[in-house]
Structures are given as structure tokens and as C-alpha cells.
Short mmCIF file of C-alpha atoms in Angstrom, two decimals:
data_model
loop_
_atom_site.label_atom_id
_atom_site.label_comp_id
_atom_site.label_asym_id
_atom_site.label_seq_id
_atom_site.Cartn_x
_atom_site.Cartn_y
_atom_site.Cartn_z
CA THR Z 583 1.97 3.59 10.49
CA HIS Z 584 4.39 1.60 12.97
CA TYR Z 585 3.51 -1.45 14.43
CA THR Z 586 4.16 -2.87 17.46
CA SER Z 587 3.01 -6.32 18.24
CA THR Z 588 4.58 -9.76 19.31
CA ASN Z 589 8.75 -9.97 18.38
CA ILE Z 590 9.02 -12.89 15.28
CA SER Z 591 12.59 -14.28 14.79
CA ARG Z 592 13.05 -16.67 12.09
CA GLY Z 593 12.12 -20.35 13.43
CA LYS Z 594 9.53 -19.10 15.89
CA LYS Z 595 6.06 -19.62 14.66
CA MET Z 596 3.53 -16.19 14.06
CA ILE Z 597 0.68 -16.16 16.65
CA ALA Z 598 -2.58 -13.89 14.78
CA TYR Z 599 -5.10 -12.88 16.89
CA ILE Z 600 -8.67 -11.71 15.82
CA ARG Z 601 -10.77 -8.70 17.72
CA ASP Z 602 -13.93 -8.25 17.44
CA ARG Z 603 -14.64 -4.43 15.72
CA HIS Z 604 -17.20 -3.53 18.24
CA THR Z 605 -16.14 -4.98 21.60
CA PHE Z 606 -12.40 -6.00 20.92
CA LYS Z 607 -12.68 -8.85 22.56
CA LEU Z 608 -10.34 -11.83 21.58
CA LYS Z 609 -12.24 -14.08 18.93
CA HIS Z 610 -9.54 -16.12 17.98
CA HIS Z 611 -6.19 -16.99 18.13
CA ALA Z 612 -3.61 -19.48 16.45
CA THR Z 613 -0.72 -20.21 14.23
CA ALA Z 614 -0.07 -18.34 11.02
CA LEU Z 615 0.37 -21.35 8.53
CA SER Z 616 1.50 -19.24 5.86
CA TYR Z 617 1.51 -15.01 5.17
CA ASP Z 618 2.42 -12.45 2.49
CA MET Z 619 1.49 -9.00 4.46
CA THR Z 620 2.09 -5.20 3.87
CA VAL Z 621 3.40 -4.18 6.96
CA GLN Z 622 3.49 0.02 5.67
CA SER Z 623 2.81 1.03 2.44
CA ILE Z 624 1.54 4.52 0.51
CA TYR Z 625 -0.35 1.78 -1.60
CA ASP Z 626 -4.27 0.44 -0.99
CA GLU Z 627 -2.27 -3.36 -0.41
CA VAL Z 628 -4.22 -6.10 1.12
CA SER Z 629 -2.21 -8.76 3.11
CA GLU Z 630 -3.20 -12.44 3.03
CA PHE Z 631 -2.94 -15.11 5.86
CA THR Z 632 -4.20 -18.46 6.61
CA VAL Z 633 -4.72 -19.59 10.18
CA LYS Z 634 -4.85 -22.38 11.92
CA GLY Z 635 -8.69 -22.95 13.30
CA THR Z 636 -11.91 -23.92 12.69
CA GLY Z 637 -15.35 -22.65 14.14
CA SER Z 638 -14.25 -18.82 14.55
CA SER Z 639 -16.53 -16.44 14.10
CA ALA Z 640 -14.28 -13.60 12.37
CA LYS Z 641 -15.62 -11.66 10.07
CA ALA Z 642 -15.05 -8.46 7.48
CA GLY Z 643 -14.75 -5.43 9.80
CA ASP Z 644 -12.59 -7.21 12.65
CA PHE Z 645 -9.25 -6.39 13.81
CA PHE Z 646 -6.36 -8.89 12.81
CA PHE Z 647 -3.14 -8.60 14.47
CA ALA Z 648 0.13 -10.68 13.59
CA GLY Z 649 3.69 -9.65 13.96
CA LYS Z 650 4.37 -6.48 12.74
CA PHE Z 651 1.22 -6.41 11.22
CA PHE Z 652 -2.19 -4.84 12.59
CA GLY Z 653 -5.10 -4.49 10.11
CA VAL Z 654 -8.89 -4.74 9.58
CA VAL Z 655 -10.28 -8.12 8.35
CA LYS Z 656 -11.60 -7.56 4.37
CA GLU Z 657 -13.02 -11.28 3.97
CA VAL Z 658 -12.64 -14.47 5.44
CA ASP Z 659 -13.09 -17.72 4.03
CA LYS Z 660 -13.20 -20.72 6.21
CA ASP Z 661 -12.32 -24.55 5.54
CA ARG Z 662 -12.25 -27.39 7.30
CA GLU Z 663 -8.98 -26.75 9.48
CA THR Z 664 -7.98 -23.26 8.19
CA LEU Z 665 -9.16 -19.59 8.12
CA SER Z 666 -7.72 -17.70 5.01
CA VAL Z 667 -8.04 -14.35 5.94
CA THR Z 668 -7.49 -11.16 3.82
CA CYS Z 669 -6.80 -8.06 5.41
CA SER Z 670 -6.69 -3.89 4.92
CA ASP Z 671 -4.21 -1.54 6.71
CA ILE Z 672 -5.17 -0.95 10.11
CA ASP Z 673 -5.80 2.86 9.01
CA THR Z 674 -9.05 1.79 7.40
CA LEU Z 675 -10.58 2.08 10.60
CA PHE Z 676 -10.44 5.67 9.91
CA SER Z 677 -11.56 5.91 6.21
CA ARG Z 678 -15.35 6.84 6.68
CA ASP Z 679 -16.13 10.22 4.78
CA ILE Z 680 -17.13 13.03 7.13
CA PRO Z 681 -19.69 15.95 6.57
CA ASP Z 682 -18.46 18.27 9.07
CA ALA Z 683 -15.94 21.01 8.35
CA PRO Z 684 -12.55 20.06 9.84
CA GLY Z 685 -12.18 23.37 11.81
CA THR Z 686 -8.48 24.62 12.08
CA VAL Z 687 -5.07 23.56 13.83
CA SER Z 688 -4.79 25.15 17.28
CA GLY Z 689 -1.50 23.93 19.04
CA SER Z 690 -0.08 20.90 17.37
CA ILE Z 691 -0.72 18.31 14.54
CA GLU Z 692 -0.49 15.60 16.91
CA GLY Z 693 -3.05 17.01 19.25
CA TYR Z 694 -5.19 17.95 15.86
CA ILE Z 695 -5.22 14.50 14.98
CA LYS Z 696 -6.01 13.00 18.19
CA SER Z 697 -9.26 15.33 18.70
CA LEU Z 698 -10.43 14.23 15.41
CA ILE Z 699 -10.17 10.76 16.19
CA ASP Z 700 -11.45 11.20 20.03
CA LYS Z 701 -14.45 13.02 18.57
CA TYR Z 702 -15.49 10.66 15.64
CA TYR Z 703 -14.36 7.66 16.89
CA VAL Z 704 -13.98 7.12 20.29
CA ASN Z 705 -16.69 9.33 21.62
CA GLN Z 706 -19.03 9.01 18.74
CA PRO Z 707 -22.49 9.07 19.93
CA ASP Z 708 -23.87 6.29 17.61
CA ALA Z 709 -22.24 3.41 19.29
CA VAL Z 710 -22.47 1.18 16.19
CA TYR Z 711 -19.54 3.14 14.74
CA ALA Z 712 -17.87 3.72 18.12
CA THR Z 713 -14.14 2.70 19.24
CA PRO Z 714 -14.70 3.32 23.13
CA TYR Z 715 -11.31 0.81 23.41
CA LEU Z 716 -9.23 3.31 21.36
CA THR Z 717 -6.55 5.12 23.72
CA VAL Z 718 -5.19 7.96 21.23
CA ALA Z 719 -1.77 9.34 22.72
CA ALA Z 720 -0.13 12.33 20.87
CA SER Z 721 3.43 11.46 21.86
CA THR Z 722 5.00 14.35 20.01
CA SER Z 723 4.26 18.10 19.40
CA THR Z 724 4.95 19.43 15.63
CA ALA Z 725 3.26 22.92 14.33
CA GLY Z 726 1.81 23.25 11.61
CA SER Z 727 -1.57 24.27 9.57
CA ALA Z 728 -2.44 21.71 6.74
CA LEU Z 729 -6.07 20.45 7.31
CA PRO Z 730 -7.73 17.66 5.60
CA ASP Z 731 -8.35 18.02 1.94
CA VAL Z 732 -12.43 18.37 1.63
CA GLU Z 733 -14.00 16.97 -1.31
CA ASP Z 734 -17.52 17.17 -2.24
CA GLY Z 735 -17.66 18.52 1.12
CA VAL Z 736 -16.29 15.20 2.96
CA TRP Z 737 -13.11 14.18 4.22
CA ASN Z 738 -11.68 11.15 6.24
CA VAL Z 739 -8.91 10.93 8.75
CA LYS Z 740 -7.02 8.14 7.07
CA SER Z 741 -5.87 10.31 4.17
CA TYR Z 742 -5.45 13.60 6.50
CA LEU Z 743 -2.75 10.52 8.47
CA SER Z 744 -1.25 10.22 4.72
CA LYS Z 745 -1.18 13.81 3.95
CA VAL Z 746 1.05 14.80 7.58
CA ARG Z 747 3.13 11.78 7.46
CA ARG Z 748 4.26 13.26 3.90
CA LEU Z 749 4.49 16.94 4.72
CA TYR Z 750 5.17 16.56 8.82
CA ASN Z 751 6.99 12.87 9.16
CA ILE Z 752 4.35 12.24 11.78
CA HIS Z 753 3.59 8.44 12.15
CA THR Z 754 1.35 5.93 13.83
CA SER Z 755 1.91 3.37 15.54
CA TYR Z 756 -0.25 0.62 17.15
CA SER Z 757 -0.21 -1.64 20.30
CA VAL Z 758 -2.45 -3.81 22.49
CA VAL Z 759 -2.34 -3.13 26.40
CA ASN Z 760 -4.68 -4.79 28.85
CA GLY Z 761 -7.05 -5.60 26.01
CA LYS Z 762 -7.03 -2.11 25.03
CA LEU Z 763 -6.18 -0.56 21.23
CA VAL Z 764 -3.44 2.20 22.06
CA MET Z 765 -2.84 4.37 19.18
CA ARG Z 766 0.49 6.78 19.37
CA ILE Z 767 1.63 9.38 17.18
CA TYR Z 768 4.26 10.87 16.65
CA TYR Z 769 6.96 12.92 14.97
CA ARG Z 770 10.07 10.93 13.46
CA ASP Z 771 12.99 11.83 11.45
CA ARG Z 772 13.59 10.35 8.16
CA GLN Z 773 16.97 8.26 7.93
CA THR Z 774 18.53 7.87 4.83
CA HIS Z 775 20.13 4.81 3.75
CA LYS Z 776 22.53 4.21 0.84
CA VAL Z 777 21.48 1.18 -1.29
CA PHE Z 778 23.48 -0.38 -4.02
CA LEU Z 779 21.96 -2.57 -6.22
CA ASP Z 780 24.57 -4.02 -7.93
CA LEU Z 781 26.08 -5.76 -4.61
CA SER Z 782 24.78 -9.19 -3.83
CA ASP Z 783 23.14 -8.16 -0.46
CA TYR Z 784 20.10 -6.93 -2.84
CA GLU Z 785 17.85 -8.96 -5.04
CA ILE Z 786 15.91 -6.99 -7.68
CA LEU Z 787 12.32 -7.88 -7.99
CA GLU Z 788 11.17 -4.90 -10.31
CA GLU Z 789 12.52 -1.78 -11.75
CA SER Z 790 10.55 1.04 -13.87
CA PHE Z 791 11.40 4.13 -14.62
CA ALA Z 792 9.06 6.85 -16.43
CA HIS Z 793 9.97 10.69 -18.00
CA GLU Z 794 7.06 12.24 -19.40
CA ALA Z 795 8.13 16.00 -20.43
CA ILE Z 796 7.69 19.37 -22.47
CA GLY Z 797 10.76 21.02 -23.12
CA LYS Z 798 9.58 24.16 -25.15
CA ILE Z 799 6.09 25.35 -25.95
CA THR Z 800 4.87 27.70 -28.90
CA THR Z 801 2.04 29.69 -28.02
CA VAL Z 802 -0.53 31.21 -30.56
CA ALA Z 803 -2.91 33.63 -29.30
CA GLU Z 804 -6.58 33.27 -30.69
CA ASP Z 805 -7.10 37.26 -30.23
CA THR Z 806 -3.94 38.44 -31.48
CA GLY Z 807 -2.46 35.70 -33.83
CA ALA Z 808 0.34 36.59 -32.21
CA ARG Z 809 2.84 32.98 -31.62
CA ARG Z 810 5.70 33.01 -28.89
CA ASP Z 811 8.36 30.07 -27.79
CA TRP Z 812 8.75 29.53 -24.25
CA TYR Z 813 11.59 27.39 -22.85
CA LEU Z 814 11.81 25.41 -19.71
CA LEU Z 815 15.24 25.80 -17.86
CA LYS Z 816 16.53 22.61 -15.69
CA ASP Z 817 15.65 25.26 -12.33
CA GLY Z 818 12.40 25.43 -12.96
CA THR Z 819 12.78 28.74 -15.07
CA ILE Z 820 10.58 29.86 -17.86
CA THR Z 821 11.87 31.90 -20.46
CA ASN Z 822 11.44 33.57 -23.66
CA THR Z 823 15.06 34.12 -24.76
CA TYR Z 824 16.42 30.84 -26.69
CA THR Z 825 19.42 29.09 -25.35
CA ASP Z 826 20.85 25.70 -25.75
CA GLU Z 827 21.81 25.58 -21.84
CA ASN Z 828 20.39 24.42 -18.81
CA ARG Z 829 17.41 23.23 -20.97
CA VAL Z 830 14.70 20.40 -19.92
CA ASP Z 831 15.07 17.77 -22.18
CA GLY Z 832 11.55 17.15 -23.44
CA THR Z 833 8.99 17.68 -26.59
CA TRP Z 834 8.24 20.70 -28.15
CA GLU Z 835 4.44 20.97 -27.96
CA VAL Z 836 2.11 24.35 -30.02
CA LEU Z 837 -0.43 25.76 -27.47
CA SER Z 838 -3.40 27.53 -28.84
CA VAL Z 839 -4.85 30.04 -26.13
CA SER Z 840 -7.58 32.03 -26.06
CA GLU Z 841 -5.51 35.45 -25.05
CA ALA Z 842 -2.13 36.37 -25.30
CA ALA Z 843 -2.61 38.15 -22.13
CA ASN Z 844 -3.09 34.40 -20.54
CA ALA Z 845 -0.36 32.78 -22.34
CA ALA Z 846 2.22 32.95 -19.44
CA GLN Z 847 -0.42 31.29 -16.84
CA GLU Z 848 -1.50 28.00 -19.60
CA VAL Z 849 2.17 28.04 -20.23
CA LYS Z 850 2.84 27.14 -16.19
CA ASN Z 851 0.01 24.86 -15.82
CA LYS Z 852 1.07 22.95 -19.31
CA PHE Z 853 4.90 22.59 -17.78
CA THR Z 854 3.57 21.16 -14.66
CA GLU Z 855 2.55 18.22 -16.04
CA ASN Z 856 5.96 17.14 -16.61
CA SER Z 857 6.87 13.95 -14.26
CA ASP Z 858 9.59 11.64 -13.66
CA SER Z 859 9.06 8.84 -11.52
CA HIS Z 860 10.37 5.38 -11.05
CA LEU Z 861 9.69 1.97 -8.93
CA ILE Z 862 12.41 -0.36 -7.46
CA GLU Z 863 11.68 -3.50 -5.85
CA PHE Z 864 14.31 -5.40 -3.81
CA ALA Z 865 14.74 -7.84 -1.26
CA CYS Z 866 17.34 -7.10 1.24
CA GLY Z 867 17.69 -8.53 5.22
CA LYS Z 868 18.52 -4.61 6.62
CA ASP Z 869 15.61 -3.10 8.20
CA TYR Z 870 14.36 0.41 6.67
CA GLU Z 871 11.55 2.52 8.05
CA PHE Z 872 8.53 3.64 6.53
CA TYR Z 873 9.18 6.62 3.92
CA ASP Z 874 12.84 6.60 4.76
CA ASN Z 875 15.04 8.54 2.08
CA LEU Z 876 17.28 6.05 0.18
CA THR Z 877 20.08 6.96 -2.53
CA ILE Z 878 20.26 4.27 -4.87
CA ARG Z 879 22.72 3.31 -6.87
CA THR Z 880 21.23 0.73 -9.76
CA LYS Z 881 23.33 -1.73 -11.68
CA GLU Z 882 23.96 0.36 -14.65
CA GLY Z 883 25.60 3.12 -12.16
CA ARG Z 884 22.19 5.12 -12.36
CA VAL Z 885 22.01 7.22 -8.59
CA LEU Z 886 18.38 8.23 -7.65
CA ASN Z 887 17.07 9.99 -4.55
CA SER Z 888 13.89 7.90 -3.50
CA TYR Z 889 12.50 6.38 -0.40
CA ILE Z 890 10.45 3.36 1.12
CA SER Z 891 6.90 3.48 0.26
CA ALA Z 892 6.29 -0.19 1.04
CA ILE Z 893 7.51 -2.72 3.07
CA ARG Z 894 6.36 -6.78 2.60
CA LYS Z 895 6.65 -9.78 4.39
CA SER Z 896 6.23 -13.46 3.33
CA SER Z 897 6.39 -17.10 5.00
CA GLU Z 898 8.00 -17.73 1.78
CA ARG Z 899 11.09 -15.34 1.85
CA THR Z 900 13.09 -14.73 4.28
CA LYS Z 901 14.28 -11.44 3.43
CA THR Z 902 12.12 -8.30 3.77
CA VAL Z 903 10.58 -6.86 0.32
CA TYR Z 904 10.48 -3.43 0.03
CA LYS Z 905 9.14 -0.95 -2.48
CA SER Z 906 11.26 2.63 -3.28
CA GLY Z 907 9.16 4.93 -5.17
CA GLU Z 908 9.61 8.87 -5.78
CA LEU Z 909 6.73 10.52 -5.73
CA ARG Z 910 5.81 12.39 -8.88
CA ILE Z 911 8.27 15.16 -9.45
CA MET Z 912 6.06 18.36 -10.27
CA LEU Z 913 7.49 21.60 -11.21
CA ASP Z 914 4.31 23.66 -9.92
CA GLU Z 915 5.84 24.72 -6.85
CA LYS Z 916 8.90 25.87 -8.42
CA ILE Z 917 6.93 27.18 -11.40
CA ASN Z 918 5.07 29.31 -8.90
CA MET Z 919 7.58 30.70 -6.78
CA ARG Z 920 9.22 31.92 -10.12
CA LEU Z 921 5.83 33.56 -11.29
CA GLY Z 922 5.24 35.23 -7.83
CA GLY Z 923 2.81 32.80 -7.11
CA LYS Z 924 1.66 30.92 -3.78
#
């Protein structure tokens, strides 16, 4: 999600605006005295603001806009002279579970998203949950067929927005125009940036790495008693032929299978649990976009392919804080292709 609002540079005061959840009328606007905000994130992180003013009728569910942040109020604590406001990302507006079948994409992904939001929010028959002040614009046209993930008979638009951002690079941006909320849906190319953490431009706040891998499995079939060794290679190939080259470095496990005929599938399922992940949080004065690709060189000289998974800004820090985390690398897709699966 990309946000458009009042431009703020160092030295300028940031003004916060609170608008009513049902009418979108302005309830309160005042200087933000302090803030720690998540501009965008793959995680459900909250943002904290302290705003001047008393007597405000702001409450949970209202909209909160400040600088590059567009959100939904989660909690308000009122003091004598200030409001302490905790907010979620504005996409929380679309987190309501929907029990209807999601249909199919007939046209572009952007157009499909617009049709969902228009139907279930903008033109919602139940006025309590309707958002008539919202205008949705599909600014690009991207071919695709991915649908919302249905679990226990329900799905929601918020999760679908995350899914198409990951699969198709389709993003959303928000702005307030003539007292109305405008949501734009568009495709954006991911830019790639080089981040050398050994340079003084970058301040490392957190580094964590995880590697969980199985390199060899010995199956024991309960029906025949047959034992067989399976080796995972670095290109995702599974082989029964011993080799000491191009092997995945991991543990050796014994797997009991009910039938020898099912061994290959159960071995594949076990190998797909392998993962290699990292999370690096750093601060710098550069401007990166959400989901931009990164080539990171750590202080130790290790090179990682990553992406921007969160962007944070704080009144206590002049630099922007970025989280870069690689999505868990699952071998499922490679192994499926090798075994002739989908």
C-alpha cells in the first residue's frame, strides 16, 4: 500500500487528521507531538501517535491520517491536553469475513478488486457497514486468475490485497480528495537496490538468520520392511543415487511410511518443510518502496537476496527504518515440478 498525504520535511510539523468511520466527516485535526508509525508492513504492526487536543470524539474504527500514514484507529486514550492514538493499517478496513463465493476474475486483477470493494463496502446494503465516501480506481490492468483464499467458508479483501501484492506486484494507494477517500489500485515494477551494511550510511538495528533443512531421508516401509535412502540436491532434485556433490547441507532423518508405494510422496512432503530465512532491520536516509528487492551485503561479507518487508518512521529518528526479510524459501514448487506435479 502506498499513501499520499501532506508532504513533510524535517523541521515541519506533522498534522494529524481524524475522520468519522461512517460519515468521513473531519472530527479532529492537530499537531502530532510524537509518533512511531508503520508506513507499510507485511506484519500486522500498530502505529502510535500523541496528538494535541482535548474534547475529541475520536473512537476506535475512525480513520487517522498523518504524513504518509493512513490508518484505522484501534484505541484512543484522552489526557488533559493530548490524545494518545493507536492505529492499524488502513487495509484493516477490509478485514471483515465474507461468506459468499468469491467468483472468478473476468478481466484484470485490479478490476476484480474494485468490483469486490464496490460490492461489499461502497455499495453495501447494510448502511452501518457501507463506505459511500470511498472511490475505488483501477489504474492499471494486470492479467491473472488468483482468487481470495477461502478458509472455513469465508475470505476477506485485506488478505487478498496482500496476496496480489506478493504474486502480481499490485499495490494500493490512498488520498483524501474533496472530503472523499480515494483508493487507487495499480501495478508497480519492483526496483532493486544494493545495500552494503558495512558502510556508514546504514545503521543496523537487528539481524537474525534461520536455517532448517533436511538433507537425507531413510524411509522404512511398514508393509514390506524395505529401506531406501533419499538425497536432496541443491537444485531441488530428489535422488536415490548416492552422491557427495551438490547436496543440501542438512540433517539425516528416518521416516516410517505405511506403504512402500507412498514413500516418494511422503519424502517430498518432508523435504518441503526445509526453510532458509532472515530478518534484517536497518535505518538509513534513502527512500525505498515497499516490496522493493534488495541485494544485501552484511558486515561479515555475506550476500543475501531480500526485499523491503516493512517501513517505519519515528519522531525520535531522522532516518527511515526498514525491515528486510526474505519469505521462507520453500522447496515445494521445485520438487513438485521434478515429480511432475502442479
